Amino acid sequence: MVATREPGGSPGAESIRELVLKGAADRWSPVTETLLMYAARRDHVERVIRPALERGAWVVCDRFADSTRAYQGAAGGTDPALIAALETYILEATRPDLTLIFDIPVEVGLERAHIRAGAEMRFESKGHAFHERLRDGFLAIAKAEPQRCAVIDAAGALEEVEARVWATVSDRLAVHG
């Protein structure tokens, strides 16, 4: 199994991560963020994800293309047609089989983010309304693609959320083999 993340996951993508996640909330326009995310994603897919899949490994990625749809699209206002075109071109046939969408009230999510605060707080500083649009965007993706997406109630203790994740993953594996 390969555990990875976005933005980042490969040396080139990690360099882009540094650009995207640090600085003022308005450092980049949503379209510029979209282009940077897809530049990082392409490097990540080419250098890490596809090679892992080709050798038969499972890939577990913290964030992927849905994050761009939600962050830069639904919350940021980038035209969904631009995001869809980039997704088609950049990802080609590389798509997740299962996407877990962790749902939590905005206030609780931001509180948790501030507790674990590090240098990467640029998106967390975009305000409550941005995060409401973000949450709505992720939930809309899950509603539109229920065969791929599973919404996990992320409220509660870590152990409770972990149990929900394993129950969902186990159910999906049982159905899909």
PDB file of C-alpha atoms in Angstrom:
ATOM      1  CA  MET A   1       0.000   0.000   0.000  1.00  0.00           C
ATOM      2  CA  VAL A   2       1.122   3.547  -0.779  1.00  0.00           C
ATOM      3  CA  ALA A   3      -0.072   6.338   1.522  1.00  0.00           C
ATOM      4  CA  THR A   4       0.248   9.779   0.012  1.00  0.00           C
ATOM      5  CA  ARG A   5      -1.291  13.263   0.047  1.00  0.00           C
ATOM      6  CA  GLU A   6      -2.262  16.247  -2.028  1.00  0.00           C
ATOM      7  CA  PRO A   7      -1.179  18.764  -2.714  1.00  0.00           C
ATOM      8  CA  GLY A   8       2.160  17.037  -2.577  1.00  0.00           C
ATOM      9  CA  GLY A   9       3.096  13.399  -2.627  1.00  0.00           C
ATOM     10  CA  SER A  10       6.055  13.716  -5.017  1.00  0.00           C
ATOM     11  CA  PRO A  11       9.090  16.021  -4.878  1.00  0.00           C
ATOM     12  CA  GLY A  12       7.761  18.402  -7.523  1.00  0.00           C
ATOM     13  CA  ALA A  13       4.267  18.433  -6.045  1.00  0.00           C
ATOM     14  CA  GLU A  14       5.682  19.125  -2.567  1.00  0.00           C
ATOM     15  CA  SER A  15       7.430  22.213  -3.980  1.00  0.00           C
ATOM     16  CA  ILE A  16       4.113  23.440  -5.351  1.00  0.00           C
ATOM     17  CA  ARG A  17       2.475  22.648  -1.984  1.00  0.00           C
ATOM     18  CA  GLU A  18       4.833  25.143  -0.361  1.00  0.00           C
ATOM     19  CA  LEU A  19       3.609  27.832  -2.760  1.00  0.00           C
ATOM     20  CA  VAL A  20      -0.091  27.061  -2.351  1.00  0.00           C
ATOM     21  CA  LEU A  21      -0.500  26.489   1.375  1.00  0.00           C
ATOM     22  CA  LYS A  22       1.547  29.327   2.820  1.00  0.00           C
ATOM     23  CA  GLY A  23       0.864  33.034   2.816  1.00  0.00           C
ATOM     24  CA  ALA A  24      -2.181  35.243   2.982  1.00  0.00           C
ATOM     25  CA  ALA A  25      -5.643  33.845   2.228  1.00  0.00           C
ATOM     26  CA  ASP A  26      -5.875  35.998  -0.901  1.00  0.00           C
ATOM     27  CA  ARG A  27      -2.368  35.193  -2.131  1.00  0.00           C
ATOM     28  CA  TRP A  28      -3.712  33.386  -5.217  1.00  0.00           C
ATOM     29  CA  SER A  29      -6.904  33.719  -7.181  1.00  0.00           C
ATOM     30  CA  PRO A  30      -9.089  30.584  -7.308  1.00  0.00           C
ATOM     31  CA  VAL A  31      -8.120  30.015 -10.969  1.00  0.00           C
ATOM     32  CA  THR A  32      -4.406  30.295 -10.162  1.00  0.00           C
ATOM     33  CA  GLU A  33      -4.891  27.879  -7.237  1.00  0.00           C
ATOM     34  CA  THR A  34      -6.672  25.478  -9.590  1.00  0.00           C
ATOM     35  CA  LEU A  35      -3.798  25.541 -12.065  1.00  0.00           C
ATOM     36  CA  LEU A  36      -1.232  25.065  -9.304  1.00  0.00           C
ATOM     37  CA  MET A  37      -3.203  22.151  -7.818  1.00  0.00           C
ATOM     38  CA  TYR A  38      -3.409  20.429 -11.191  1.00  0.00           C
ATOM     39  CA  ALA A  39       0.291  20.999 -11.874  1.00  0.00           C
ATOM     40  CA  ALA A  40       1.068  19.344  -8.538  1.00  0.00           C
ATOM     41  CA  ARG A  41      -1.486  16.594  -9.186  1.00  0.00           C
ATOM     42  CA  ARG A  42      -0.038  15.723 -12.604  1.00  0.00           C
ATOM     43  CA  ASP A  43       3.456  15.289 -11.154  1.00  0.00           C
ATOM     44  CA  HIS A  44       2.031  13.231  -8.285  1.00  0.00           C
ATOM     45  CA  VAL A  45       0.013  10.999 -10.605  1.00  0.00           C
ATOM     46  CA  GLU A  46       2.935  10.472 -13.016  1.00  0.00           C
ATOM     47  CA  ARG A  47       5.609   9.815 -10.398  1.00  0.00           C
ATOM     48  CA  VAL A  48       3.750   8.117  -7.530  1.00  0.00           C
ATOM     49  CA  ILE A  49       0.158   7.067  -8.132  1.00  0.00           C
ATOM     50  CA  ARG A  50       0.294   5.456 -11.591  1.00  0.00           C
ATOM     51  CA  PRO A  51       3.539   3.554 -10.918  1.00  0.00           C
ATOM     52  CA  ALA A  52       2.045   2.201  -7.677  1.00  0.00           C
ATOM     53  CA  LEU A  53      -1.169   1.127  -9.408  1.00  0.00           C
ATOM     54  CA  GLU A  54       0.792  -0.471 -12.259  1.00  0.00           C
ATOM     55  CA  ARG A  55       2.680  -2.675  -9.801  1.00  0.00           C
ATOM     56  CA  GLY A  56      -0.603  -3.675  -8.146  1.00  0.00           C
ATOM     57  CA  ALA A  57      -0.352  -1.569  -4.983  1.00  0.00           C
ATOM     58  CA  TRP A  58      -3.298   0.072  -3.289  1.00  0.00           C
ATOM     59  CA  VAL A  59      -3.056   3.848  -3.095  1.00  0.00           C
ATOM     60  CA  VAL A  60      -4.597   5.770  -0.221  1.00  0.00           C
ATOM     61  CA  CYS A  61      -4.446   9.491  -0.863  1.00  0.00           C
ATOM     62  CA  ASP A  62      -5.353  12.271   1.548  1.00  0.00           C
ATOM     63  CA  ARG A  63      -7.245  14.544  -0.885  1.00  0.00           C
ATOM     64  CA  PHE A  64      -7.444  14.315  -4.666  1.00  0.00           C
ATOM     65  CA  ALA A  65      -9.384  15.903  -7.531  1.00  0.00           C
ATOM     66  CA  ASP A  66     -12.606  16.327  -5.533  1.00  0.00           C
ATOM     67  CA  SER A  67     -10.729  18.739  -3.298  1.00  0.00           C
ATOM     68  CA  THR A  68     -10.117  21.048  -6.239  1.00  0.00           C
ATOM     69  CA  ARG A  69     -13.778  20.791  -7.239  1.00  0.00           C
ATOM     70  CA  ALA A  70     -14.764  21.774  -3.694  1.00  0.00           C
ATOM     71  CA  TYR A  71     -12.037  24.242  -2.636  1.00  0.00           C
ATOM     72  CA  GLN A  72     -11.334  26.151  -5.823  1.00  0.00           C
ATOM     73  CA  GLY A  73     -14.685  25.418  -7.489  1.00  0.00           C
ATOM     74  CA  ALA A  74     -17.602  25.378  -5.059  1.00  0.00           C
ATOM     75  CA  ALA A  75     -15.960  27.523  -2.383  1.00  0.00           C
ATOM     76  CA  GLY A  76     -13.646  29.634  -4.521  1.00  0.00           C
ATOM     77  CA  GLY A  77     -15.725  30.221  -7.625  1.00  0.00           C
ATOM     78  CA  THR A  78     -13.535  28.719 -10.353  1.00  0.00           C
ATOM     79  CA  ASP A  79     -15.672  27.702 -13.327  1.00  0.00           C
ATOM     80  CA  PRO A  80     -16.565  23.994 -12.970  1.00  0.00           C
ATOM     81  CA  ALA A  81     -16.045  23.564 -16.731  1.00  0.00           C
ATOM     82  CA  LEU A  82     -12.392  24.601 -16.388  1.00  0.00           C
ATOM     83  CA  ILE A  83     -11.914  22.179 -13.490  1.00  0.00           C
ATOM     84  CA  ALA A  84     -13.611  19.358 -15.425  1.00  0.00           C
ATOM     85  CA  ALA A  85     -11.433  19.975 -18.488  1.00  0.00           C
ATOM     86  CA  LEU A  86      -8.244  19.977 -16.413  1.00  0.00           C
ATOM     87  CA  GLU A  87      -9.365  16.861 -14.552  1.00  0.00           C
ATOM     88  CA  THR A  88      -9.979  15.006 -17.830  1.00  0.00           C
ATOM     89  CA  TYR A  89      -6.671  16.030 -19.355  1.00  0.00           C
ATOM     90  CA  ILE A  90      -4.461  15.729 -16.277  1.00  0.00           C
ATOM     91  CA  LEU A  91      -5.870  12.523 -14.769  1.00  0.00           C
ATOM     92  CA  GLU A  92      -6.719  10.668 -17.966  1.00  0.00           C
ATOM     93  CA  ALA A  93      -8.043   7.307 -16.686  1.00  0.00           C
ATOM     94  CA  THR A  94      -6.580   7.607 -13.180  1.00  0.00           C
ATOM     95  CA  ARG A  95      -9.617   7.856 -10.894  1.00  0.00           C
ATOM     96  CA  PRO A  96     -10.340   6.731  -7.338  1.00  0.00           C
ATOM     97  CA  ASP A  97     -12.483   3.672  -6.737  1.00  0.00           C
ATOM     98  CA  LEU A  98     -13.644   4.983  -3.354  1.00  0.00           C
ATOM     99  CA  THR A  99     -13.638   8.483  -1.931  1.00  0.00           C
ATOM    100  CA  LEU A 100     -14.363   9.108   1.734  1.00  0.00           C
ATOM    101  CA  ILE A 101     -15.791  12.543   2.432  1.00  0.00           C
ATOM    102  CA  PHE A 102     -15.465  13.479   6.090  1.00  0.00           C
ATOM    103  CA  ASP A 103     -18.407  15.673   7.063  1.00  0.00           C
ATOM    104  CA  ILE A 104     -18.322  17.877  10.115  1.00  0.00           C
ATOM    105  CA  PRO A 105     -19.970  21.163  11.085  1.00  0.00           C
ATOM    106  CA  VAL A 106     -17.809  24.056   9.943  1.00  0.00           C
ATOM    107  CA  GLU A 107     -17.287  25.422  13.451  1.00  0.00           C
ATOM    108  CA  VAL A 108     -16.021  22.070  14.735  1.00  0.00           C
ATOM    109  CA  GLY A 109     -13.762  21.544  11.734  1.00  0.00           C
ATOM    110  CA  LEU A 110     -12.172  24.973  12.049  1.00  0.00           C
ATOM    111  CA  GLU A 111     -11.725  24.499  15.795  1.00  0.00           C
ATOM    112  CA  ARG A 112      -9.917  21.204  15.170  1.00  0.00           C
ATOM    113  CA  ALA A 113      -7.762  22.816  12.492  1.00  0.00           C
ATOM    114  CA  HIS A 114      -6.694  25.574  14.875  1.00  0.00           C
ATOM    115  CA  ILE A 115      -5.838  23.030  17.578  1.00  0.00           C
ATOM    116  CA  ARG A 116      -3.444  21.219  15.234  1.00  0.00           C
ATOM    117  CA  ALA A 117      -2.340  24.516  13.666  1.00  0.00           C
ATOM    118  CA  GLY A 118       0.969  24.592  11.916  1.00  0.00           C
ATOM    119  CA  ALA A 119       2.395  26.755   9.169  1.00  0.00           C
ATOM    120  CA  GLU A 120      -0.278  25.663   6.676  1.00  0.00           C
ATOM    121  CA  MET A 121      -3.331  27.646   7.788  1.00  0.00           C
ATOM    122  CA  ARG A 122      -3.956  29.622   4.589  1.00  0.00           C
ATOM    123  CA  PHE A 123      -7.217  27.889   3.686  1.00  0.00           C
ATOM    124  CA  GLU A 124      -8.431  27.830   7.285  1.00  0.00           C
ATOM    125  CA  SER A 125      -8.092  31.623   7.337  1.00  0.00           C
ATOM    126  CA  LYS A 126     -10.560  32.083   4.451  1.00  0.00           C
ATOM    127  CA  GLY A 127     -13.512  32.471   6.796  1.00  0.00           C
ATOM    128  CA  HIS A 128     -16.728  30.788   7.793  1.00  0.00           C
ATOM    129  CA  ALA A 129     -18.681  31.455   4.566  1.00  0.00           C
ATOM    130  CA  PHE A 130     -15.884  29.922   2.461  1.00  0.00           C
ATOM    131  CA  HIS A 131     -15.968  26.796   4.628  1.00  0.00           C
ATOM    132  CA  GLU A 132     -19.764  26.518   4.426  1.00  0.00           C
ATOM    133  CA  ARG A 133     -19.484  26.591   0.604  1.00  0.00           C
ATOM    134  CA  LEU A 134     -16.658  24.074   0.855  1.00  0.00           C
ATOM    135  CA  ARG A 135     -18.736  21.666   2.938  1.00  0.00           C
ATOM    136  CA  ASP A 136     -21.689  22.068   0.597  1.00  0.00           C
ATOM    137  CA  GLY A 137     -19.394  21.404  -2.363  1.00  0.00           C
ATOM    138  CA  PHE A 138     -18.095  18.142  -0.933  1.00  0.00           C
ATOM    139  CA  LEU A 139     -21.607  16.985  -0.029  1.00  0.00           C
ATOM    140  CA  ALA A 140     -22.812  17.805  -3.554  1.00  0.00           C
ATOM    141  CA  ILE A 141     -20.012  15.679  -5.019  1.00  0.00           C
ATOM    142  CA  ALA A 142     -21.011  12.777  -2.763  1.00  0.00           C
ATOM    143  CA  LYS A 143     -24.658  13.136  -3.747  1.00  0.00           C
ATOM    144  CA  ALA A 144     -23.789  13.239  -7.459  1.00  0.00           C
ATOM    145  CA  GLU A 145     -21.486  10.204  -7.272  1.00  0.00           C
ATOM    146  CA  PRO A 146     -22.792   7.851  -4.551  1.00  0.00           C
ATOM    147  CA  GLN A 147     -21.280   4.791  -6.230  1.00  0.00           C
ATOM    148  CA  ARG A 148     -17.779   6.221  -5.597  1.00  0.00           C
ATOM    149  CA  CYS A 149     -18.253   8.521  -2.610  1.00  0.00           C
ATOM    150  CA  ALA A 150     -19.144   7.718   0.979  1.00  0.00           C
ATOM    151  CA  VAL A 151     -19.878  10.438   3.517  1.00  0.00           C
ATOM    152  CA  ILE A 152     -18.382   9.784   6.945  1.00  0.00           C
ATOM    153  CA  ASP A 153     -19.762  11.594   9.977  1.00  0.00           C
ATOM    154  CA  ALA A 154     -16.535  13.060  11.345  1.00  0.00           C
ATOM    155  CA  ALA A 155     -18.063  14.459  14.536  1.00  0.00           C
ATOM    156  CA  GLY A 156     -17.193  12.703  17.746  1.00  0.00           C
ATOM    157  CA  ALA A 157     -14.088  11.079  19.093  1.00  0.00           C
ATOM    158  CA  LEU A 158     -11.318   9.770  16.870  1.00  0.00           C
ATOM    159  CA  GLU A 159     -12.210   6.181  17.760  1.00  0.00           C
ATOM    160  CA  GLU A 160     -15.821   6.709  16.655  1.00  0.00           C
ATOM    161  CA  VAL A 161     -14.787   8.224  13.330  1.00  0.00           C
ATOM    162  CA  GLU A 162     -12.251   5.450  12.804  1.00  0.00           C
ATOM    163  CA  ALA A 163     -14.967   2.836  13.376  1.00  0.00           C
ATOM    164  CA  ARG A 164     -17.218   4.574  10.825  1.00  0.00           C
ATOM    165  CA  VAL A 165     -14.382   4.584   8.295  1.00  0.00           C
ATOM    166  CA  TRP A 166     -13.633   0.892   8.722  1.00  0.00           C
ATOM    167  CA  ALA A 167     -17.330  -0.034   8.550  1.00  0.00           C
ATOM    168  CA  THR A 168     -17.724   1.913   5.313  1.00  0.00           C
ATOM    169  CA  VAL A 169     -14.539   0.579   3.741  1.00  0.00           C
ATOM    170  CA  SER A 170     -15.408  -2.988   4.754  1.00  0.00           C
ATOM    171  CA  ASP A 171     -18.871  -2.668   3.239  1.00  0.00           C
ATOM    172  CA  ARG A 172     -17.489  -1.289  -0.019  1.00  0.00           C
ATOM    173  CA  LEU A 173     -14.805  -3.984  -0.231  1.00  0.00           C
ATOM    174  CA  ALA A 174     -17.391  -6.694   0.378  1.00  0.00           C
ATOM    175  CA  VAL A 175     -19.524  -5.356  -2.476  1.00  0.00           C
ATOM    176  CA  HIS A 176     -16.682  -4.779  -4.934  1.00  0.00           C
ATOM    177  CA  GLY A 177     -14.330  -7.572  -3.960  1.00  0.00           C
TER     178      GLY A 177
END
